[in-house]
Coordinates of N, CA and C in Angstrom, one line a residue:
G1 N 26.9 -21.8 -5.1 CA 27.5 -20.0 -4.4 C 26.5 -19.7 -3.4
E2 N 26.9 -18.6 -3.2 CA 26.3 -17.4 -2.4 C 24.6 -17.8 -2.8
W3 N 24.1 -18.0 -4.7 CA 23.0 -18.0 -4.8 C 22.1 -18.8 -4.6
D4 N 23.2 -20.2 -3.9 CA 21.9 -21.2 -3.4 C 21.6 -21.1 -2.2
G5 N 20.2 -21.6 -2.6 CA 19.3 -21.6 -1.5 C 18.4 -20.1 -1.3
M6 N 18.4 -19.3 -2.1 CA 18.7 -17.6 -1.9 C 17.3 -17.6 -2.5
D7 N 15.9 -17.7 -1.5 CA 14.4 -18.2 -1.8 C 13.8 -16.5 -1.4
L8 N 13.2 -16.6 -2.2 CA 11.6 -14.9 -2.4 C 11.2 -15.8 -0.6
Q9 N 11.2 -14.6 -0.2 CA 10.3 -14.7 1.1 C 9.4 -14.0 1.3
I10 N 8.1 -15.2 1.1 CA 6.5 -14.6 0.8 C 6.0 -14.9 2.3
L11 N 5.8 -13.9 2.9 CA 5.1 -13.8 4.1 C 3.4 -13.7 4.2
S12 N 2.7 -14.6 5.5 CA 0.8 -13.9 4.9 C 1.2 -12.8 5.3
Y13 N 0.1 -11.8 4.9 CA 0.0 -10.4 5.7 C -1.5 -10.6 6.2
K14 N -1.7 -10.2 7.2 CA -2.8 -9.8 7.9 C -4.0 -10.8 7.7
D15 N -4.8 -11.0 7.6 CA -6.1 -12.1 7.6 C -6.7 -10.9 5.7
T16 N -5.8 -11.2 4.9 CA -5.7 -10.5 3.3 C -5.7 -12.1 3.2
G17 N -4.9 -12.8 3.0 CA -5.8 -14.0 2.4 C -4.4 -14.4 1.5
T18 N -3.7 -12.9 1.7 CA -2.5 -13.2 0.3 C -1.4 -12.7 1.3
G19 N -0.2 -12.2 0.8 CA 0.9 -12.4 1.9 C 2.0 -11.4 0.5
I20 N 3.0 -11.0 1.7 CA 4.4 -9.5 0.9 C 5.6 -10.9 0.9
L21 N 6.4 -9.6 0.5 CA 7.7 -10.2 0.4 C 8.0 -9.2 1.3
K22 N 9.4 -10.2 1.9 CA 10.3 -9.9 2.8 C 11.5 -10.1 2.9
G23 N 12.4 -9.5 3.6 CA 13.8 -9.9 3.9 C 14.8 -9.8 2.5
V24 N 14.0 -8.4 1.5 CA 15.0 -8.5 0.4 C 16.8 -8.0 0.0
D25 N 17.0 -6.4 1.6 CA 17.7 -6.7 1.6 C 18.9 -7.5 1.6
E26 N 18.8 -9.1 2.3 CA 20.3 -9.8 1.6 C 20.5 -10.1 0.0
I27 N 19.1 -10.0 -0.3 CA 18.9 -10.4 -2.1 C 19.7 -9.3 -2.5
N28 N 19.9 -7.7 -2.1 CA 19.8 -6.9 -2.7 C 21.8 -6.4 -2.1
A29 N 22.3 -7.5 -1.3 CA 23.1 -6.3 -1.0 C 24.3 -8.1 -2.0
I30 N 23.5 -9.3 -1.7 CA 24.4 -10.4 -2.9 C 24.1 -9.3 -4.5
L31 N 22.9 -9.2 -5.1 CA 23.0 -8.4 -6.4 C 24.2 -7.8 -6.6
D32 N 24.0 -6.8 -5.5 CA 25.3 -5.6 -5.5 C 26.7 -6.2 -5.8
E33 N 26.9 -7.7 -5.3 CA 28.4 -7.7 -4.9 C 28.8 -8.3 -7.0
H34 N 27.3 -8.8 -6.8 CA 27.9 -9.9 -8.0 C 27.9 -9.2 -9.6
V35 N 27.0 -7.9 -9.0 CA 27.1 -6.5 -10.0 C 28.6 -6.1 -9.9
T36 N 29.2 -6.0 -9.5 CA 30.1 -5.1 -9.2 C 31.5 -6.1 -9.9
M37 N 31.9 -7.5 -9.0 CA 32.7 -8.6 -9.8 C 32.4 -8.5 -11.0
T38 N 30.5 -8.5 -11.5 CA 30.8 -9.0 -13.0 C 30.9 -7.9 -14.3
Q39 N 30.6 -6.9 -13.5 CA 31.4 -5.4 -14.8 C 32.6 -5.1 -14.2
A40 N 33.0 -6.2 -13.4 CA 35.0 -6.1 -13.2 C 35.4 -6.2 -14.5
M41 N 34.7 -8.0 -14.5 CA 34.7 -8.9 -15.8 C 35.1 -8.5 -16.7
A42 N 34.0 -8.3 -17.4 CA 33.5 -6.9 -18.2 C 34.5 -6.3 -18.5
F43 N 35.0 -5.7 -18.4 CA 35.9 -4.5 -18.7 C 37.7 -5.5 -18.7
S44 N 37.8 -6.7 -18.4 CA 39.2 -7.1 -17.9 C 39.4 -7.6 -20.2
A45 N 41.0 -7.1 -19.7 CA 41.2 -8.0 -21.1 C 40.9 -9.0 -21.5
F46 N 41.0 -10.2 -20.5 CA 40.8 -11.6 -20.7 C 39.8 -11.9 -21.3
K47 N 38.7 -11.2 -20.5 CA 36.8 -11.8 -21.1 C 36.8 -12.4 -22.1
G48 N 37.8 -12.7 -23.8 CA 37.1 -13.1 -24.7 C 36.3 -14.2 -24.5
P49 N 37.0 -15.6 -23.9 CA 36.2 -16.6 -24.7 C 34.9 -16.8 -23.6
F50 N 35.0 -15.7 -22.2 CA 33.9 -15.6 -21.5 C 32.9 -14.9 -21.8
E51 N 32.6 -13.9 -22.5 CA 32.0 -12.7 -23.0 C 30.2 -12.8 -22.9
E52 N 30.1 -13.6 -24.2 CA 28.7 -13.9 -23.9 C 28.3 -15.0 -22.2
R53 N 28.9 -15.3 -22.3 CA 28.3 -16.2 -20.7 C 28.2 -14.5 -19.3
I54 N 29.3 -13.9 -19.8 CA 29.3 -12.7 -18.8 C 28.6 -11.9 -19.5
D55 N 28.3 -11.4 -19.9 CA 26.6 -11.1 -21.0 C 25.3 -10.7 -20.9
A56 N 25.1 -12.6 -20.4 CA 23.8 -13.4 -20.3 C 24.0 -13.0 -18.3
W57 N 25.1 -13.2 -18.0 CA 24.7 -13.2 -16.2 C 24.4 -11.3 -15.5
N58 N 25.6 -10.9 -16.4 CA 25.0 -9.6 -16.6 C 23.4 -9.0 -16.5
N59 N 23.2 -9.6 -17.4 CA 21.7 -8.9 -17.9 C 20.2 -9.8 -17.0
K60 N 20.9 -10.4 -16.9 CA 19.9 -11.6 -15.6 C 20.7 -10.6 -13.8
L61 N 21.4 -10.5 -13.8 CA 21.6 -9.7 -12.7 C 20.7 -8.2 -13.1
Y62 N 20.5 -8.0 -13.7 CA 19.9 -6.8 -13.8 C 18.5 -7.1 -13.8
M63 N 17.9 -7.5 -14.5 CA 16.5 -8.4 -14.9 C 16.0 -7.7 -13.1
V64 N 16.5 -9.2 -12.2 CA 16.0 -9.8 -10.9 C 15.7 -8.9 -10.1
S65 N 16.8 -7.3 -10.3 CA 17.3 -6.0 -9.8 C 15.6 -5.3 -9.8
E66 N 15.8 -5.2 -11.5 CA 14.5 -4.4 -11.9 C 13.3 -4.8 -10.9
V67 N 13.5 -6.3 -11.4 CA 11.2 -6.8 -10.9 C 12.0 -6.7 -9.8
L68 N 12.9 -6.8 -8.7 CA 12.6 -6.5 -6.8 C 12.5 -5.1 -6.8
E69 N 12.7 -4.1 -7.6 CA 12.5 -2.8 -7.4 C 11.2 -2.1 -7.4
A70 N 11.0 -2.7 -9.0 CA 9.5 -2.4 -9.2 C 8.4 -3.5 -8.2
W71 N 8.3 -4.7 -7.8 CA 8.1 -5.2 -6.9 C 7.8 -4.6 -5.3
L72 N 8.7 -4.1 -4.8 CA 8.6 -3.6 -3.5 C 7.8 -2.2 -3.5
K73 N 8.4 -1.3 -5.3 CA 7.6 0.0 -5.4 C 5.7 -0.5 -4.7
V74 N 5.5 -1.7 -6.1 CA 3.7 -1.9 -6.1 C 3.7 -1.7 -4.7
Q75 N 3.9 -3.5 -3.8 CA 4.0 -3.5 -2.5 C 3.5 -2.2 -1.7
R76 N 4.7 -1.2 -1.8 CA 4.5 0.1 -1.2 C 3.1 0.4 -1.0
D77 N 2.5 0.7 -1.8 CA 1.1 1.3 -2.8 C -0.1 0.4 -2.4
W78 N 0.4 -1.5 -2.8 CA -0.3 -1.7 -2.3 C -0.8 -2.2 -1.0
L79 N -0.2 -2.4 0.1 CA 0.3 -2.5 1.8 C -0.9 -0.9 2.0
Y80 N -1.1 0.1 1.3 CA -1.2 2.1 1.7 C -2.4 1.2 1.4
L81 N -3.0 1.2 0.5 CA -4.2 1.0 -0.5 C -5.6 -0.5 0.0
Q82 N -4.9 -1.5 0.4 CA -5.8 -2.2 0.4 C -6.5 -2.4 1.5
P83 N -6.3 -1.6 3.2 CA -7.1 -1.2 4.2 C -8.5 -0.5 3.6
I84 N -7.5 0.7 2.9 CA -8.2 1.6 2.3 C -10.1 0.8 1.1
F85 N -9.2 0.6 0.3 CA -10.4 -0.2 -0.5 C -11.1 -1.6 -0.2
E86 N -10.6 -2.3 1.3 CA -11.6 -3.5 1.7 C -12.7 -2.6 2.2
S87 N -13.3 -0.6 2.7 CA -14.0 -0.1 2.5 C -15.7 -0.8 2.2
P88 N -15.9 -0.9 2.1 CA -17.3 -0.8 1.5 C -18.2 0.7 1.2
D89 N -18.2 1.4 2.0 CA -17.7 3.0 2.0 C -17.7 3.6 0.8
I90 N -15.7 3.1 1.5 CA -14.8 4.0 0.4 C -15.1 3.6 -1.5
N91 N -15.2 1.9 -1.4 CA -15.9 1.4 -2.5 C -16.7 1.9 -3.6
K92 N -18.4 2.4 -2.5 CA -19.5 3.1 -3.2 C -18.8 4.6 -3.6
Q93 N -17.9 5.3 -2.8 CA -17.9 6.4 -3.3 C -17.3 6.4 -4.1
L94 N -15.8 5.9 -4.3 CA -15.0 6.0 -5.6 C -14.8 4.4 -6.3
P95 N -16.2 4.2 -7.3 CA -16.0 2.8 -8.2 C -14.7 2.5 -9.1
Q96 N -14.1 3.5 -9.2 CA -13.6 3.6 -10.6 C -12.2 3.5 -9.8
E97 N -11.8 3.8 -8.9 CA -10.5 4.0 -8.5 C -10.7 1.9 -7.6
G98 N -12.3 1.9 -7.1 CA -12.0 0.7 -6.6 C -12.0 -0.1 -7.5
R99 N -12.3 0.2 -8.5 CA -11.8 -1.5 -10.2 C -11.5 -1.6 -10.3
K100 N -10.3 -0.3 -10.1 CA -9.1 -0.1 -10.7 C -7.6 -0.7 -9.7
F101 N -8.1 -0.9 -8.9 CA -6.8 -0.8 -7.3 C -8.1 -3.0 -7.5
A102 N -9.2 -3.4 -7.3 CA -9.2 -5.2 -7.5 C -8.5 -5.4 -8.9
N103 N -8.5 -4.5 -9.4 CA -7.6 -5.3 -10.9 C -5.8 -6.1 -10.5
V104 N -5.0 -4.7 -9.9 CA -4.1 -5.0 -9.2 C -4.4 -5.6 -8.2
D105 N -5.4 -5.9 -7.0 CA -4.9 -6.7 -6.0 C -5.3 -8.1 -6.9
K106 N -5.9 -8.5 -7.9 CA -6.1 -9.8 -8.7 C -4.5 -10.3 -9.3
M107 N -3.8 -9.4 -10.0 CA -2.5 -9.7 -10.6 C -1.4 -10.1 -9.0
W108 N -1.6 -9.3 -7.6 CA -0.7 -9.4 -6.6 C -0.8 -10.5 -6.3
R109 N -2.3 -10.9 -5.8 CA -2.3 -12.5 -5.4 C -1.5 -13.5 -6.0
S110 N -2.1 -13.2 -8.0 CA -1.9 -14.9 -8.4 C -0.1 -14.4 -8.4
T111 N 0.9 -13.5 -8.4 CA 1.9 -12.9 -8.2 C 2.5 -13.9 -7.0
I112 N 2.0 -13.4 -5.8 CA 1.9 -14.0 -4.5 C 2.5 -15.4 -4.4
S113 N 1.3 -15.6 -5.2 CA 0.6 -17.3 -5.9 C 1.5 -18.1 -6.1
S114 N 1.8 -17.7 -7.0 CA 3.4 -18.3 -7.8 C 4.6 -17.7 -7.3
A115 N 4.9 -17.3 -6.5 CA 6.2 -16.9 -6.3 C 6.3 -17.8 -4.4
K116 N 5.4 -18.1 -4.0 CA 5.0 -19.2 -3.4 C 5.8 -20.5 -4.5
S117 N 5.2 -20.9 -5.4 CA 5.3 -21.9 -5.5 C 6.8 -22.5 -6.5
N118 N 7.6 -21.6 -6.6 CA 8.6 -21.2 -7.5 C 9.2 -20.3 -6.3
P119 N 9.9 -20.1 -5.5 CA 10.5 -19.3 -4.9 C 12.2 -19.0 -5.2
V120 N 12.8 -19.3 -6.6 CA 14.3 -19.1 -5.9 C 14.4 -18.1 -6.9
V121 N 14.7 -16.9 -6.3 CA 15.3 -15.7 -6.6 C 15.6 -15.3 -8.3
L122 N 16.3 -16.0 -8.8 CA 17.2 -15.9 -10.0 C 16.3 -16.9 -10.8
E123 N 15.5 -17.5 -10.7 CA 15.0 -17.8 -11.7 C 12.8 -17.8 -11.3
F124 N 12.3 -16.7 -10.4 CA 11.4 -16.2 -10.8 C 11.5 -14.5 -11.6
C125 N 13.0 -13.9 -10.6 CA 12.7 -12.5 -10.8 C 13.0 -12.2 -12.1
D126 N 13.5 -13.4 -13.1 CA 14.6 -13.0 -13.7 C 13.5 -13.4 -15.6
N127 N 12.4 -12.1 -15.2 CA 10.9 -12.1 -16.0 C 10.8 -10.7 -16.2
E128 N 11.0 -10.6 -18.3 CA 10.8 -9.3 -18.2 C 9.8 -9.5 -18.5
K129 N 8.8 -9.8 -18.4 CA 7.1 -10.2 -18.6 C 6.7 -9.4 -17.2
L130 N 7.0 -9.9 -15.9 CA 6.8 -10.0 -14.7 C 7.0 -7.8 -14.6
L131 N 8.2 -8.0 -14.8 CA 8.5 -6.2 -14.7 C 7.5 -5.5 -15.7
E132 N 6.9 -5.8 -16.3 CA 6.3 -5.2 -17.4 C 5.0 -4.8 -16.3
K133 N 4.7 -6.1 -15.8 CA 2.9 -5.6 -14.7 C 3.7 -5.4 -14.1
F134 N 4.1 -5.0 -13.2 CA 4.8 -4.4 -11.7 C 5.1 -3.2 -12.3
K135 N 5.2 -2.6 -13.1 CA 5.6 -1.4 -13.7 C 4.0 -0.6 -14.4
E136 N 3.2 -1.7 -14.5 CA 1.6 -1.3 -15.2 C 0.8 -1.4 -13.8
C137 N 1.2 -2.2 -13.2 CA 0.4 -1.6 -11.6 C 0.8 -1.0 -11.0
A138 N 2.2 -0.2 -11.0 CA 2.8 0.4 -10.5 C 1.9 2.0 -10.9
K139 N 1.7 2.3 -12.1 CA 1.2 3.4 -13.0 C -0.7 3.5 -12.5
V140 N -1.1 2.1 -12.8 CA -2.6 2.3 -11.9 C -2.7 2.4 -10.8
L141 N -1.9 2.0 -9.6 CA -2.2 2.5 -8.4 C -1.7 4.1 -7.7
D142 N -1.0 4.9 -8.9 CA -0.1 6.0 -8.5 C -1.8 7.1 -9.4
M143 N -2.8 6.4 -10.1 CA -3.8 6.9 -10.9 C -5.4 6.9 -9.8
V144 N -4.8 5.6 -8.8 CA -6.2 5.8 -7.9 C -5.0 6.6 -6.8
Q145 N -4.3 6.2 -6.2 CA -3.9 7.5 -5.2 C -4.2 9.0 -5.6
K146 N -4.2 9.5 -7.0 CA -4.1 10.0 -7.2 C -6.4 11.0 -7.5
G147 N -6.4 9.7 -7.8 CA -8.4 9.8 -7.5 C -8.9 10.2 -5.5
L148 N -8.3 9.1 -5.0 CA -8.3 9.2 -3.1 C -7.7 10.3 -3.0
S149 N -7.0 11.6 -3.4 CA -6.2 12.4 -3.1 C -7.4 13.7 -3.4
D150 N -7.8 13.2 -5.4 CA -9.3 14.8 -5.6 C -10.1 14.4 -4.6
Y151 N -10.3 13.2 -4.3 CA -11.6 13.0 -3.7 C -11.6 13.3 -2.5
L152 N -10.5 13.3 -1.5 CA -9.9 13.9 -0.3 C -10.5 15.4 -0.5
E153 N -9.7 15.5 -1.4 CA -10.0 17.5 -1.3 C -11.2 17.8 -1.4
T154 N -12.0 17.6 -2.5 CA -13.5 17.4 -2.2 C -14.8 17.7 -1.1
K155 N -14.0 16.5 -0.7 CA -14.8 16.6 0.9 C -14.2 17.6 1.8
R156 N -12.7 17.9 1.4 CA -12.3 19.1 2.5 C -13.2 20.4 2.2
S157 N -13.2 20.3 0.6 CA -14.0 21.9 0.3 C -14.9 22.4 1.2
V158 N -15.4 20.6 0.9 CA -17.1 20.7 1.1 C -17.1 21.2 2.6
F159 N -16.5 21.1 3.9 CA -16.6 20.9 4.8 C -15.2 20.8 5.5
T160 N -14.6 22.5 6.1 CA -13.3 22.5 5.4 C -12.6 22.5 7.0
R161 N -13.4 21.9 7.8 CA -12.6 21.8 9.2 C -11.9 19.9 9.3
F162 N -11.9 19.5 7.9 CA -11.5 17.7 8.3 C -10.3 19.1 7.5
Y163 N -9.6 19.9 7.3 CA -8.4 20.0 6.9 C -7.2 19.8 7.9
F164 N -8.6 19.6 9.3 CA -7.7 19.9 10.4 C -6.8 18.4 10.6
L165 N -8.0 17.3 9.3 CA -7.1 16.1 9.6 C -6.2 15.4 8.8
S166 N -5.5 14.1 9.1 CA -4.8 13.9 8.2 C -5.3 13.0 6.8
N167 N -4.6 12.6 5.8 CA -5.5 12.4 4.7 C -6.2 10.9 5.8
D168 N -5.5 9.9 6.5 CA -5.4 8.4 6.8 C -6.6 8.7 8.2
E169 N -6.2 10.0 9.1 CA -8.1 10.0 9.9 C -9.2 10.7 8.9
L170 N -8.8 11.2 7.8 CA -10.0 11.5 6.8 C -10.8 10.1 6.9
L171 N -10.0 9.5 6.7 CA -10.3 7.8 5.3 C -10.5 7.5 6.7
S172 N -10.3 7.1 7.7 CA -11.2 6.5 8.7 C -12.4 7.1 9.3
I173 N -13.5 8.5 9.2 CA -13.9 8.7 9.3 C -15.4 7.8 7.8
L174 N -14.6 8.6 7.1 CA -15.2 8.2 5.4 C -15.8 6.7 5.2
S175 N -14.4 5.9 5.3 CA -14.9 4.5 5.9 C -15.9 3.9 6.8
E176 N -15.6 4.7 7.9 CA -16.9 4.3 8.9 C -17.7 5.7 9.1
S177 N -18.4 5.9 8.3 CA -19.1 7.1 8.6 C -20.4 6.8 9.4
K178 N -20.9 5.7 9.5 CA -21.9 5.2 10.0 C -21.3 4.7 11.5
D179 N -19.8 4.4 11.6 CA -19.9 4.1 13.1 C -18.7 4.8 13.4
I180 N -20.0 5.5 14.9 CA -19.4 6.6 15.7 C -18.8 6.4 16.3
D181 N -17.9 5.2 16.7 CA -17.2 4.9 18.0 C -15.5 5.2 16.7
R182 N -15.9 5.1 15.9 CA -14.2 5.2 15.0 C -13.9 6.7 14.5
V183 N -15.2 7.8 13.9 CA -15.5 8.8 14.3 C -15.0 9.7 15.6
Q184 N -15.1 8.8 16.6 CA -14.6 9.8 17.8 C -13.8 10.0 18.2
P185 N -12.5 9.7 17.9 CA -11.1 10.3 18.4 C -10.7 10.9 17.5
H186 N -11.6 11.4 16.0 CA -10.7 12.8 15.9 C -11.8 14.0 15.8
L187 N -13.3 14.3 16.8 CA -14.4 15.0 16.6 C -12.6 16.3 17.5
K188 N -12.8 16.0 18.5 CA -11.8 16.8 18.7 C -10.4 18.0 17.7
K189 N -10.4 17.2 16.6 CA -9.5 18.4 16.0 C -10.2 18.0 14.8
C190 N -11.4 18.5 14.6 CA -12.4 19.4 14.7 C -13.3 20.3 14.6
F191 N -13.3 20.4 15.9 CA -13.8 21.2 17.1 C -13.4 20.8 18.6
E192 N -13.2 22.2 18.7 CA -12.1 22.8 20.0 C -13.1 22.7 21.4
G193 N -14.2 22.4 20.9 CA -14.9 22.6 22.5 C -15.5 21.3 23.0
I194 N -15.0 20.8 21.4 CA -15.9 19.1 21.8 C -14.8 17.7 21.8
N195 N -14.6 16.9 23.1 CA -13.6 16.4 23.1 C -14.2 14.6 22.6
E196 N -15.9 15.2 22.6 CA -16.3 13.3 22.5 C -17.9 13.5 22.4
V197 N -18.6 12.5 22.0 CA -19.6 12.5 22.1 C -20.6 11.2 22.6
R198 N -22.2 11.6 23.9 CA -22.1 10.3 24.2 C -23.3 9.9 23.9
L199 N -23.4 8.4 23.6 CA -24.1 7.6 22.9 C -25.2 6.8 23.6
D200 N -26.4 6.1 23.1 CA -27.1 6.3 24.4 C -27.1 4.5 23.7
E201 N -28.3 3.5 24.7 CA -27.7 2.2 24.1 C -28.0 1.6 22.5
D202 N -28.9 2.7 22.1 CA -29.3 2.8 20.5 C -28.2 3.4 19.5
H203 N -26.9 3.7 19.6 CA -26.7 4.8 19.0 C -26.7 6.0 18.8
I204 N -27.3 6.9 19.7 CA -28.1 8.3 19.3 C -27.2 8.6 20.0
I205 N -26.4 10.0 19.5 CA -26.2 10.7 20.4 C -27.2 11.4 20.7
T206 N -26.6 12.0 22.1 CA -27.4 12.1 23.3 C -26.6 14.2 23.3
D207 N -25.4 13.7 24.2 CA -25.1 14.7 24.7 C -23.5 15.0 23.8
M208 N -22.4 16.0 24.2 CA -21.7 16.5 23.7 C -20.9 16.7 24.8
I209 N -19.6 16.4 25.0 CA -19.3 16.6 25.9 C -17.2 17.0 25.8
S210 N -17.6 18.3 26.5 CA -15.6 18.8 26.0 C -15.2 18.5 27.0
P211 N -13.7 19.1 26.7 CA -11.9 18.9 27.7 C -12.2 18.6 28.8
E212 N -13.1 19.7 29.3 CA -12.9 19.8 30.3 C -14.2 19.1 31.1
K213 N -15.0 18.1 30.7 CA -15.8 17.2 30.9 C -17.2 18.2 30.9
E214 N -17.7 18.9 30.5 CA -18.6 19.6 30.7 C -19.4 18.7 29.6
V215 N -20.6 18.6 29.8 CA -22.1 18.0 29.2 C -23.1 19.0 29.1
V216 N -22.9 18.9 27.2 CA -23.9 19.8 27.5 C -25.2 18.7 26.5
P217 N -26.7 18.5 26.8 CA -27.1 17.6 26.4 C -27.1 18.4 25.1
F218 N -28.2 17.5 23.6 CA -29.2 18.2 22.5 C -30.1 18.6 23.0
T219 N -31.1 19.5 21.9 CA -32.1 19.9 22.5 C -33.0 18.2 21.4
E220 N -32.0 18.8 20.4 CA -33.0 16.7 19.9 C -31.8 16.0 20.1
P221 N -32.2 14.7 19.7 CA -30.6 13.4 20.2 C -30.5 13.2 18.4
I222 N -29.8 13.1 18.2 CA -29.2 13.5 16.4 C -28.7 11.4 16.8
D223 N -29.8 11.0 15.0 CA -29.2 9.6 14.2 C -28.0 10.2 13.3
P224 N -27.3 9.1 13.9 CA -26.3 9.2 12.5 C -26.4 8.5 11.9

């Protein structure tokens, strides 16, 4: 039938050493179609001899649908947080959130590896334990996101010009605080008169440059 050859598509993701789930739209389209047909059969006056099989099939479709939905929720959050917690600086500043994310990341990698070994949708996703795992991971990642958000708020309250930056821009600065080249693009949002700073060969800041290219040397160079 339509489910023949319907496998989970796991694609490698960047250089993370793991992967992500793709091509879910086609699976969801078949799921929706089969759920509708199964519900029609469940309401049929002639379902008697097939009632158990109809219920079992309906439960299987429901579980697969729930697992895929929970999986994609965790995937969205994992994709956002993974590059953030790759940074040693962020892990140092948010050790508790870093540990929580590491636990979810371990589960994620294990699940992706298992899905590659057994990619048959109706087999792999008909799994209540997997659903519970994904739900637990989603809760943990929500806590991690809240901790991250609170952390950014404390940074903004200390240096209010950070309010001019989006969360992603601020994270870029905080995760690479010693790398001036990564911080440079955000300077003009924080300081109206500064477009960039000039560095010498030792990466010491010697001058600031305005949007009009006016150069103002520092009386004392700054070692970031």
